[in-house]
Coordinates of C-alpha atoms and ligand atoms in Angstrom, one line a residue:
X28 CA 104.7 132.4 88.4
X29 CA 108.5 132.7 88.6
X30 CA 110.6 129.5 88.5
X31 CA 113.6 130.7 90.4
X32 CA 113.3 128.9 93.7
X33 CA 115.9 126.2 94.4
X34 CA 113.2 123.5 94.7
X35 CA 111.8 124.2 91.3
X36 CA 115.0 122.8 89.7
X37 CA 115.6 120.1 92.3
X38 CA 115.1 116.4 92.6
X39 CA 114.4 115.2 96.1
X40 CA 115.4 111.8 97.4
X41 CA 113.3 110.2 100.1
X42 CA 115.1 108.2 102.8
X43 CA 113.3 105.7 104.9
X44 CA 115.9 105.7 107.6
X45 CA 115.2 102.3 109.2
X46 CA 115.9 100.7 105.9
X47 CA 118.6 102.7 104.2
X48 CA 122.0 101.8 105.8
X49 CA 122.9 100.3 109.2
X50 CA 126.2 101.5 110.5
X51 CA 126.4 99.6 113.8
X52 CA 125.0 96.1 113.1
X53 CA 121.8 96.3 115.1
X54 CA 119.8 95.7 112.0
X55 CA 118.2 99.2 111.9
X56 CA 119.4 101.8 109.5
X57 CA 120.7 105.0 111.2
X58 CA 122.0 108.5 110.7
X59 CA 125.7 107.7 110.5
X60 CA 124.6 105.1 107.8
X61 CA 123.0 107.9 105.8
X62 CA 126.0 110.1 106.2
X63 CA 128.2 107.3 104.9
X64 CA 126.1 107.2 101.7
X65 CA 126.1 111.0 100.9
X66 CA 128.7 110.5 98.1
X67 CA 126.4 107.9 96.5
X68 CA 123.5 110.4 96.6
X69 CA 125.7 113.1 95.2
X70 CA 126.7 110.8 92.4
X71 CA 123.0 110.3 91.6
X72 CA 122.7 114.1 91.5
X73 CA 119.9 114.8 93.9
X74 CA 119.6 118.2 95.5
X75 CA 117.8 117.4 98.8
X76 CA 116.9 114.6 101.1
X77 CA 113.6 114.1 102.7
X78 CA 114.2 111.9 105.8
X79 CA 111.1 110.1 107.2
X80 CA 110.7 110.6 111.0
X81 CA 113.8 110.0 113.1
X82 CA 112.5 111.5 116.4
X83 CA 111.9 109.6 119.6
X84 CA 109.1 107.2 119.0
X85 CA 107.6 103.9 120.2
X86 CA 107.4 103.0 116.5
X87 CA 103.8 101.8 116.6
X88 CA 103.5 103.4 113.1
X89 CA 107.2 103.4 112.1
X90 CA 108.1 106.7 113.6
X91 CA 104.9 108.5 112.6
X92 CA 104.1 108.4 116.3
X93 CA 106.4 110.9 117.9
X94 CA 107.0 111.0 121.6
X95 CA 109.5 113.8 121.6
X96 CA 110.0 116.2 118.7
X97 CA 113.3 117.5 119.7
X98 CA 115.2 114.3 120.4
X99 CA 116.5 111.9 117.8
X100 CA 115.4 108.3 118.6
X101 CA 118.5 106.4 119.9
X102 CA 117.7 103.7 117.3
X103 CA 118.8 106.2 114.6
X104 CA 121.6 107.9 116.6
X105 CA 121.9 111.2 118.5
X106 CA 121.1 114.8 117.8
X107 CA 124.8 115.3 117.1
X108 CA 124.7 112.6 114.4
X109 CA 121.9 114.5 112.7
X110 CA 123.9 117.8 112.9
X111 CA 126.9 116.1 111.4
X112 CA 124.7 114.6 108.6
X113 CA 123.3 118.1 107.9
X114 CA 126.8 119.6 107.8
X115 CA 128.1 116.9 105.5
X116 CA 125.1 117.2 103.2
X117 CA 125.4 121.0 103.0
X118 CA 129.1 120.6 102.2
X119 CA 128.0 118.6 99.1
X120 CA 125.3 121.1 98.3
X121 CA 122.5 118.8 99.4
X122 CA 119.6 120.2 101.5
X123 CA 117.9 118.3 104.3
X124 CA 114.1 118.2 104.6
X125 CA 112.6 116.7 107.8
X126 CA 109.2 115.1 108.3
X127 CA 106.8 117.2 110.4
X128 CA 104.2 114.9 111.9
X129 CA 101.9 117.4 113.6
X130 CA 98.4 116.1 113.0
X131 CA 99.0 113.8 115.9
X132 CA 101.6 112.7 118.4
X133 CA 102.4 109.4 120.1
X134 CA 100.3 108.6 123.1
X135 CA 103.6 108.4 124.9
X136 CA 104.3 112.1 124.3
X137 CA 104.3 114.1 127.6
X138 CA 101.6 116.4 126.2
X139 CA 99.3 113.5 125.9
X140 CA 100.4 111.9 129.1
X141 CA 99.3 115.1 130.8
X142 CA 96.2 115.8 128.7
X143 CA 94.7 112.4 129.4
X144 CA 94.9 112.9 133.2
X145 CA 92.4 115.7 133.7
X146 CA 90.2 118.3 132.1
X147 CA 91.9 121.3 133.7
X148 CA 95.6 121.2 133.3
X149 CA 97.8 123.1 130.8
X150 CA 97.7 120.3 128.3
X151 CA 94.0 119.3 128.7
X152 CA 93.0 120.9 125.4
X153 CA 96.1 119.9 123.4
X154 CA 94.1 116.9 122.0
X155 CA 90.5 116.5 120.9
X156 CA 88.3 115.2 123.7
X157 CA 84.6 114.6 123.6
X158 CA 82.0 113.2 126.0
X159 CA 80.5 109.8 125.3
X160 CA 77.0 109.6 123.8
X161 CA 74.3 109.0 126.5
X162 CA 74.6 105.3 126.0
X163 CA 78.4 105.5 126.7
X164 CA 79.4 104.9 123.1
X165 CA 81.8 106.9 121.0
X166 CA 80.8 110.5 120.1
X167 CA 80.4 109.7 116.4
X168 CA 80.9 107.0 113.8
X169 CA 84.1 108.3 112.5
X170 CA 86.6 105.6 111.6
X171 CA 90.4 105.3 111.8
X172 CA 92.5 105.0 108.6
X173 CA 93.9 101.9 110.2
X174 CA 90.6 100.2 111.0
X175 CA 88.1 100.5 113.8
X176 CA 86.8 103.6 115.5
X177 CA 88.6 106.9 115.4
X178 CA 87.6 107.4 119.1
X179 CA 89.2 105.8 122.1
X180 CA 87.8 106.0 125.7
X181 CA 90.0 107.4 128.5
X182 CA 88.7 106.4 131.9
X183 CA 90.7 109.1 133.8
X184 CA 88.8 111.9 131.9
X185 CA 85.7 109.8 131.3
X186 CA 85.9 111.1 127.7
X187 CA 86.9 109.9 124.3
X188 CA 89.9 111.3 122.3
X189 CA 90.2 111.4 118.5
X190 CA 92.8 109.4 116.5
X191 CA 92.7 109.3 112.7
X192 CA 95.4 106.7 112.7
X193 CA 96.3 104.1 115.4
X194 CA 94.9 104.6 118.9
X195 CA 98.5 105.3 120.0
X196 CA 98.4 108.3 117.7
X197 CA 96.0 110.9 119.3
X198 CA 95.2 113.9 117.0
X199 CA 96.4 117.3 118.2
X200 CA 93.9 120.1 118.7
X201 CA 94.9 122.8 116.3
X202 CA 92.0 125.0 117.5
X203 CA 94.2 125.6 120.6
X204 CA 96.7 128.4 119.9
X205 CA 99.2 126.8 122.4
X206 CA 99.4 123.7 120.1
X207 CA 100.1 125.8 117.1
X208 CA 102.7 127.8 118.9
X209 CA 104.3 124.6 120.1
X210 CA 104.5 123.3 116.6
X211 CA 106.0 126.5 115.2
X212 CA 108.5 126.5 117.9
X213 CA 109.8 123.0 117.2
X214 CA 110.1 124.0 113.5
X215 CA 112.3 127.0 114.6
X216 CA 114.4 124.7 116.8
X217 CA 115.3 122.5 113.8
X218 CA 115.8 125.4 111.6
X219 CA 118.4 126.6 114.1
X220 CA 120.2 123.3 113.5
X221 CA 120.3 123.7 109.8
X222 CA 117.1 121.9 108.5
X223 CA 116.1 123.4 105.2
X224 CA 112.4 122.4 104.9
X225 CA 109.5 120.2 105.9
X226 CA 107.4 117.4 104.5
X227 CA 104.2 117.8 106.4
X228 CA 102.4 114.6 107.3
X229 CA 98.6 114.6 106.7
X230 CA 98.5 118.3 106.7
X231 CA 95.1 118.3 105.1
X232 CA 93.7 116.8 108.4
X233 CA 94.8 119.4 111.0
X234 CA 91.6 121.4 111.0
X235 CA 88.6 119.4 112.1
X236 CA 84.9 119.7 111.6
X237 CA 84.6 120.1 115.3
X238 CA 81.0 118.9 115.6
X239 CA 82.1 115.5 114.1
X240 CA 78.7 114.7 112.5
X241 CA 77.9 111.1 111.9
X242 CA 78.6 109.9 108.4
X243 CA 75.7 108.2 106.5
X244 CA 76.0 104.4 106.6
X245 CA 74.1 103.0 103.6
X246 CA 75.6 99.6 104.2
X247 CA 75.4 99.6 108.0
X248 CA 79.1 100.3 108.4
X249 CA 80.1 100.7 112.0
X250 CA 82.8 103.2 111.2
X251 CA 83.4 105.5 108.2
X252 CA 86.5 107.2 107.0
X253 CA 85.2 109.9 104.6
X254 CA 85.6 113.3 103.1
X255 CA 85.1 115.1 106.5
X256 CA 88.4 113.7 107.7
X257 CA 90.2 116.3 105.5
X258 CA 90.1 119.9 104.5
X259 CA 88.4 121.3 107.6
X260 CA 87.1 124.8 107.9
X261 CA 90.3 126.5 109.4
X262 CA 92.9 124.5 107.4
X263 CA 94.0 127.4 105.2
X264 CA 93.9 129.9 108.0
X265 CA 96.3 127.7 110.0
X266 CA 98.6 127.2 107.0
X267 CA 98.8 130.9 106.4
X268 CA 99.6 131.5 110.0
X269 CA 102.4 128.9 109.9
X270 CA 103.7 130.4 106.7
X271 CA 103.9 133.8 108.4
X272 CA 105.3 132.5 111.7
X273 CA 107.9 130.2 110.3
X274 CA 108.1 129.3 106.6
X275 CA 108.6 132.7 105.1
X276 CA 110.7 134.4 107.8
X277 CA 113.0 131.4 108.0
X278 CA 113.0 130.6 104.3
X279 CA 112.0 126.9 104.8
X280 CA 110.7 124.9 101.9
X281 CA 107.4 123.1 102.4
X282 CA 105.7 120.1 100.9
X283 CA 102.4 119.0 102.5
X284 CA 100.9 115.6 102.3
X285 CA 97.3 116.2 101.4
X286 CA 95.2 113.0 101.3
X287 CA 91.6 113.6 100.4
X288 CA 92.4 116.6 98.2
X289 CA 91.5 117.2 94.5
X290 CA 93.5 119.2 92.1
X291 CA 91.2 122.2 92.9
X292 CA 91.9 121.8 96.6
X293 CA 95.6 121.5 95.8
X294 CA 95.6 124.9 94.2
X295 CA 94.4 126.4 97.5
X296 CA 97.4 125.0 99.3
X297 CA 100.0 126.0 96.7
X298 CA 98.7 129.0 94.8
X299 CA 101.7 131.3 95.3
X300 CA 99.6 134.3 96.0
X301 CA 98.0 132.6 99.0
X302 CA 101.3 132.1 100.8
X303 CA 100.7 128.7 102.3
X304 CA 102.8 125.8 101.1
X305 CA 105.3 125.4 98.2
X306 CA 103.8 122.1 97.0
X307 CA 101.6 119.2 98.2
X308 CA 101.6 115.4 97.7
X309 CA 98.2 114.3 96.6
X310 CA 96.8 110.9 95.9
X311 CA 94.6 111.1 92.8
X312 CA 97.1 109.4 90.6
X313 CA 98.0 106.8 93.3
X314 CA 94.3 106.0 93.8
X315 CA 93.6 104.9 90.2
X316 CA 93.8 101.3 91.3
X317 CA 91.6 101.9 94.4
X318 CA 88.2 100.4 94.2
X319 CA 86.0 102.8 96.2
X320 CA 83.2 100.2 96.3
X321 CA 85.4 97.5 97.8
X322 CA 85.0 96.4 101.4
X323 CA 87.3 97.9 104.1
X324 CA 90.3 98.3 103.7
X325 CA 89.7 99.3 100.1
X326 CA 93.4 99.3 99.3
X327 CA 93.6 95.6 99.7
X328 CA 91.3 95.1 96.8
X329 CA 93.4 96.7 94.1
X330 CA 92.2 97.2 90.5
X331 CA 94.3 96.5 87.4
X332 CA 96.5 99.3 86.0
X333 CA 94.6 101.8 83.9
X334 CA 96.9 104.0 81.8
X335 CA 94.1 106.2 80.5
X336 CA 93.2 107.0 84.1
X337 CA 96.8 107.7 85.1
X338 CA 97.2 110.1 82.1
X339 CA 94.0 111.9 82.9
X340 CA 94.9 112.4 86.6
X341 CA 98.5 113.6 86.0
X342 CA 97.3 115.9 83.2
X343 CA 94.7 117.5 85.3
X344 CA 97.3 118.4 87.8
X345 CA 99.7 119.7 85.2
X346 CA 97.0 121.9 83.7
X347 CA 95.3 123.2 86.9
X348 CA 98.5 124.2 88.6
X349 CA 100.3 125.6 85.6
X350 CA 101.5 129.1 86.4
X351 CA 99.6 129.1 89.7
X352 CA 101.3 126.6 91.9
X353 CA 103.9 123.9 91.9
X354 CA 103.5 120.1 91.5
X355 CA 105.1 117.2 93.3
X356 CA 106.0 114.3 91.0
X357 CA 106.1 110.8 92.5
X358 CA 105.2 107.2 91.9
X359 CA 106.8 105.8 95.1
X360 CA 107.2 106.6 98.7
X361 CA 107.2 104.7 102.0
X362 CA 103.4 104.2 101.8
X363 CA 103.3 102.8 98.2
X364 CA 104.5 99.6 96.6
X365 CA 107.2 99.6 93.9
X366 CA 105.8 101.1 90.7
X367 CA 107.2 98.5 88.4
X368 CA 105.6 95.8 90.4
X369 CA 102.3 97.6 90.7
X370 CA 101.9 98.9 87.2
X371 CA 104.9 97.8 85.1
X372 CA 106.9 94.7 84.6
X373 CA 109.4 93.7 87.3
X374 CA 110.6 90.6 85.5
X375 CA 111.6 90.4 81.9
X376 CA 111.3 94.2 81.2
X377 CA 112.4 95.4 84.6
X378 CA 115.1 97.8 83.3
X379 CA 112.8 99.0 80.5
X380 CA 109.7 99.5 82.7
X381 CA 111.7 101.2 85.5
X382 CA 113.2 103.7 83.1
X383 CA 109.9 104.2 81.2
X384 CA 107.9 105.1 84.3
X385 CA 110.8 107.4 85.3
X386 CA 110.8 109.1 81.9
X387 CA 107.1 110.0 81.9
X388 CA 107.4 111.3 85.5
X389 CA 110.6 113.3 85.2
X390 CA 109.4 114.9 82.0
X391 CA 106.6 116.7 83.8
X392 CA 106.5 120.1 85.5
X393 CA 107.1 119.9 89.3
X394 CA 109.6 118.6 91.7
X395 CA 110.3 114.9 91.3
X396 CA 110.7 112.7 94.4
X397 CA 112.8 109.5 94.1
X398 CA 112.2 107.0 96.9
X399 CA 115.2 104.9 98.0
X400 CA 115.7 101.9 95.7
X401 CA 113.5 103.3 92.9
X402 CA 116.8 104.4 91.2
X403 CA 117.9 100.8 90.9
X404 CA 114.5 99.3 90.1
X405 CA 113.8 97.5 93.4
X406 CA 110.7 95.4 93.3
X407 CA 107.9 94.3 95.6
X408 CA 108.8 91.6 98.1
X409 CA 107.1 88.4 97.0
X410 CA 108.9 86.3 99.6
X411 CA 106.8 87.7 102.5
X412 CA 104.4 85.5 104.4
X413 CA 101.6 87.3 106.4
X414 CA 103.7 86.8 109.6
X415 CA 106.6 88.7 108.0
X416 CA 104.7 92.0 107.7
X417 CA 105.5 94.8 110.1
X418 CA 103.1 97.4 108.6
X419 CA 100.2 98.2 110.9
X420 CA 97.8 98.2 107.9
X421 CA 98.6 94.6 107.2
X422 CA 98.8 93.4 110.8
X423 CA 95.5 95.2 111.7
X424 CA 93.8 93.7 108.6
X425 CA 95.2 90.2 109.4
X426 CA 93.5 90.5 112.9
X427 CA 90.2 91.0 111.2
X428 CA 90.3 88.1 108.8
X429 CA 87.2 85.9 108.9
X430 CA 85.2 88.8 110.5
X431 CA 82.4 90.6 108.8
X432 CA 84.5 93.8 108.5
X433 CA 86.8 92.6 105.8
X434 CA 85.8 90.4 102.9
X435 CA 89.3 88.8 102.7
X436 CA 90.7 85.3 103.3
X437 CA 94.3 84.9 104.4
X438 CA 95.3 83.9 100.9
X439 CA 93.6 86.9 99.4
X440 CA 95.2 89.3 101.9
X441 CA 98.6 87.9 101.2
X442 CA 98.1 88.3 97.4
X443 CA 96.9 91.9 98.0
X444 CA 99.8 92.6 100.3
X445 CA 102.3 91.4 97.7
X446 CA 100.7 93.9 95.3
X447 CA 100.0 96.9 97.4
X448 CA 101.3 96.8 101.0
X449 CA 103.6 99.6 102.3
X450 CA 106.2 97.1 103.4
X451 CA 107.1 96.5 99.7
X452 CA 108.8 99.9 99.9
X453 CA 110.2 99.4 103.3
X454 CA 112.4 96.3 102.8
X455 CA 116.1 97.3 103.4
X456 CA 118.0 99.0 100.6
X457 CA 120.0 96.6 98.4
X458 CA 123.5 97.9 98.1
X459 CA 125.4 94.8 96.9
X460 CA 125.2 91.0 96.7
X461 CA 126.9 90.2 100.0
X462 CA 124.9 88.9 103.0
X463 CA 121.8 91.1 103.7
X464 CA 122.7 93.2 100.6
X465 CA 125.3 95.1 102.5
X466 CA 122.6 96.8 104.5
X467 CA 123.6 95.5 107.9
X468 CA 126.1 93.1 109.4
X469 CA 123.4 92.0 111.8
X470 CA 119.8 90.8 111.5
X471 CA 117.7 93.2 109.4
X472 CA 114.7 94.6 111.3
X473 CA 112.5 93.6 108.4
X474 CA 112.9 90.7 106.1
X475 CA 115.0 91.3 103.0
X476 CA 113.6 91.1 99.5
X477 CA 114.8 87.7 98.3
X478 CA 116.1 89.2 95.0
X479 CA 119.0 91.2 96.5
X480 CA 121.7 89.0 95.0
X481 CA 120.7 90.2 91.5
X482 CA 119.0 93.5 92.2
X483 CA 121.4 95.9 94.0
X484 CA 123.3 99.1 93.6
X485 CA 126.7 97.5 92.8
X486 CA 125.3 95.2 90.1
X487 CA 123.1 97.9 88.5
X488 CA 126.0 100.4 88.3
X489 CA 128.2 97.8 86.5
X490 CA 125.7 97.2 83.7
X491 CA 125.3 98.9 80.4
X492 CA 121.6 98.9 81.1
X493 CA 121.9 100.8 84.4
X494 CA 118.7 102.2 85.9
X495 CA 120.9 104.4 88.2
X496 CA 122.7 105.8 85.1
X497 CA 119.3 106.6 83.5
X498 CA 118.2 108.5 86.6
X499 CA 121.5 110.4 86.5
X500 CA 120.6 111.5 83.0
X501 CA 117.1 112.5 83.9
X502 CA 118.3 114.5 86.9
X503 CA 121.0 116.3 84.8
X504 CA 118.4 117.2 82.2
X505 CA 116.2 118.8 84.9
X506 CA 119.2 120.8 86.2
X507 CA 120.2 122.0 82.7
X508 CA 117.1 122.4 80.6
X509 CA 114.9 125.4 81.4
X510 CA 112.0 123.8 79.4
X511 CA 111.8 121.0 81.9
X512 CA 111.2 123.5 84.7
X513 CA 109.0 126.0 82.8
X514 CA 107.6 124.5 79.6
X515 CA 103.9 124.2 79.1
X516 CA 102.4 120.7 79.1
X517 CA 100.2 119.2 76.5
X518 CA 98.9 115.6 76.6
X519 CA 98.7 113.7 73.3
X520 CA 96.7 110.5 72.6
X521 CA 94.6 110.8 75.8
X522 CA 92.8 107.5 75.3
X523 CA 95.6 105.4 73.8
X524 CA 95.9 102.3 76.1
X525 CA 99.7 101.8 75.5
X526 CA 101.4 105.2 75.0
X527 CA 101.9 108.0 77.5
X528 CA 102.9 110.9 75.2
X529 CA 103.1 114.6 75.8
X530 CA 104.9 117.7 74.7
X531 CA 106.5 120.5 76.7
X532 CA 106.7 123.9 75.0
X533 CA 108.9 126.7 76.0
X534 CA 109.8 129.9 74.0
X535 CA 108.5 128.4 70.7
X536 CA 110.4 125.2 71.0
X537 CA 108.8 121.8 71.8
X538 CA 110.0 118.6 73.3
X539 CA 108.3 115.2 73.1
X540 CA 108.2 112.8 76.0
X541 CA 106.8 109.3 75.2
X542 CA 106.7 105.9 76.7
X543 CA 105.1 102.7 75.8
X544 CA 103.8 101.5 79.1
X545 CA 103.0 98.0 77.9
X546 CA 104.8 94.8 77.2
X547 CA 103.6 94.7 73.5
X548 CA 105.0 96.7 70.6
X549 CA 103.1 100.0 70.1
X550 CA 102.5 101.6 66.6
X551 CA 103.6 105.2 66.3
X552 CA 101.2 106.1 63.5
X553 CA 98.8 108.0 65.7
X554 CA 101.6 109.7 67.5
X555 CA 103.1 111.0 64.3
X556 CA 99.7 112.2 63.2
X557 CA 99.2 114.0 66.5
X558 CA 102.6 115.7 66.1
X559 CA 101.5 117.0 62.7
X560 CA 104.4 118.9 61.0
X561 CA 106.7 118.5 63.9
X562 CA 109.5 116.0 63.4
X563 CA 111.5 114.1 65.9
X564 CA 114.9 115.8 66.2
X565 CA 117.7 115.1 68.6
X566 CA 117.0 112.4 71.1
X567 CA 118.0 113.5 74.6
X568 CA 117.2 110.4 76.6
X569 CA 116.2 106.9 75.5
X570 CA 116.1 103.5 77.0
X571 CA 116.5 101.6 73.7
X572 CA 119.7 103.1 72.3
X573 CA 119.3 102.1 68.7
X574 CA 116.4 104.3 67.9
X575 CA 116.9 107.5 65.8
X576 CA 113.4 108.4 64.5
X577 CA 109.8 107.6 65.4
X578 CA 109.3 105.4 62.3
X579 CA 109.5 102.0 63.9
X580 CA 106.9 100.9 66.6
X581 CA 107.9 101.5 70.2
X582 CA 109.1 98.3 71.8
X583 CA 107.9 97.0 75.2
X584 CA 108.3 99.8 77.7
X585 CA 110.4 101.8 75.3
X586 CA 110.7 105.5 76.3
X587 CA 112.4 108.6 75.0
X588 CA 112.7 112.3 75.2
X589 CA 113.3 114.2 71.9
X590 CA 113.6 117.7 70.7
X591 CA 110.9 118.5 68.1
X592 CA 111.7 120.5 65.0
Ligands
TEU30 O1 100.0 108.9 105.6 C1 98.8 109.5 105.6 C2 97.7 108.8 104.9 O2 96.8 109.4 104.4 C3 97.8 107.3 104.9 O3 96.5 106.9 105.1 C4 98.2 106.8 103.6 O4 97.3 107.1 102.6 C5 98.3 105.3 103.8 O5 99.5 105.1 104.5 C6 98.5 104.6 102.5 O6 98.3 103.3 102.7 C7 100.9 109.5 106.5 C8 102.3 108.8 106.5 O7 102.9 108.9 105.2 C9 102.1 107.3 106.9 O8 103.2 106.6 106.8 C10 101.5 107.3 108.3 O9 101.2 106.0 108.6 C11 100.3 108.2 108.4 O10 100.5 109.5 107.8 C12 100.1 108.5 109.9 O11 101.1 109.4 110.4
CA31 CA1 121.8 100.8 113.3

């Protein structure tokens, strides 16, 4: 597989627009706010921005519930503000990727407003409608990712509609060619305004098993979210059609979000000979701390960090996709907590652990995604009380406390939310030590992380130990070193509980990437043995500057990239 596409040498920066930069003091980040920070992003070195949804939306699920695909939500600005942002980004050689949320719309979208009214209008089959069972109950026991049934009754049609997420997010019926054409058309609309590509929300869910068979319920669960929610029978047919209709003719980059997919599924999406998507986000490596036997919602029963599992998962992806398809590389996004709080150390070794996780990720093959604030080592928000959360996953679970559905007490839910909730990533960006971190002159829409006076862009960039400067180095390396793009991956020390070590080999040369992902010293004896005759040569990147060879043990969260000779 050739490695000459722009996105194969690129680092992409994800912006969560509500929380990035507020230009007008209403407490909500906006498009002029992003434009004002383009020089900052250029200094970091990123090649493209992925902007989470900015379309008209009632914001039941933070913009992932779209009521009009062609209009920018006034909270974020106007369509003209976006066109200006795109022009300014392009001037700086930065591309713009938008979020395509096409598994579902908002229930306020005009398509749904029409669809729910009758069984025989133009929009009737835009969504997935089924008759009740004879006793009036929902057509099947399918559950919503956000809790409760995936079916909601609509009295006007005397039918249920399907919603994988909130009931205000009805699922579109991709079996209907009119729906598919409507989606392709809105993609063409944004292309005409300069958008360079798409991040596709829950793309693995667009094709349904249309008979919706009941899931088995060994523990008498009322609702189940299971494997049938993803990878339906016509998924790849739809993606190939979309590729031919839009992606290839308009040269748009694509990254699908594919929950419920294994590395083997992933190859079906991204094998370049199949002409579907350029790459997919999958969840294997993010799910290493999910306990699949825990009560609903599983994610609020996180397991401790397991480095061996992480290495196994990331390695599987590197190996299975090598020369067939392209990987995404990420530890953070708007649905995940901060990686140093989740798996590293966000206190004493904050600089070291932020740079160590960055090193192992950015040394891999694929396209790295940096989520806003990751480049300065932002942490989870421990100053949140349950009432401070905005994320529907937490608020829905909080409503179920004390019921049989969830095994959690309020104290346990709060502890879990501090560890794993999506709002940890969604607190406003910390620019400087002034009021509200320079994010807004007004009241921020979500509580600030209490640590912004010490953790912020201005402070980080003044320090010798600057996480931002370390990211700049990693990004430059990716731009300049062909082996980072094309080199073959090999894991070393698969079962070592402290070290994540691997080599990349390209044209008979090898490079070593190693990090001690623990807060204790780690001996290098086994590593040196694994390298055999190869010696550590020039160090290209390192977070403990004194090191010159591999002789001494690796210190807490020490990481480096070295040429081998
Ligand atoms: O997420 C899809 C998804 O699979 C979620 O269940 C995800 O795993 C969960 O948020 C993790 O806790 C996408 C978006 O990224 C998310 O923000 C949206 O809420 C969701 O789709 C619905 O659009
Ligand atoms: Ca604003």
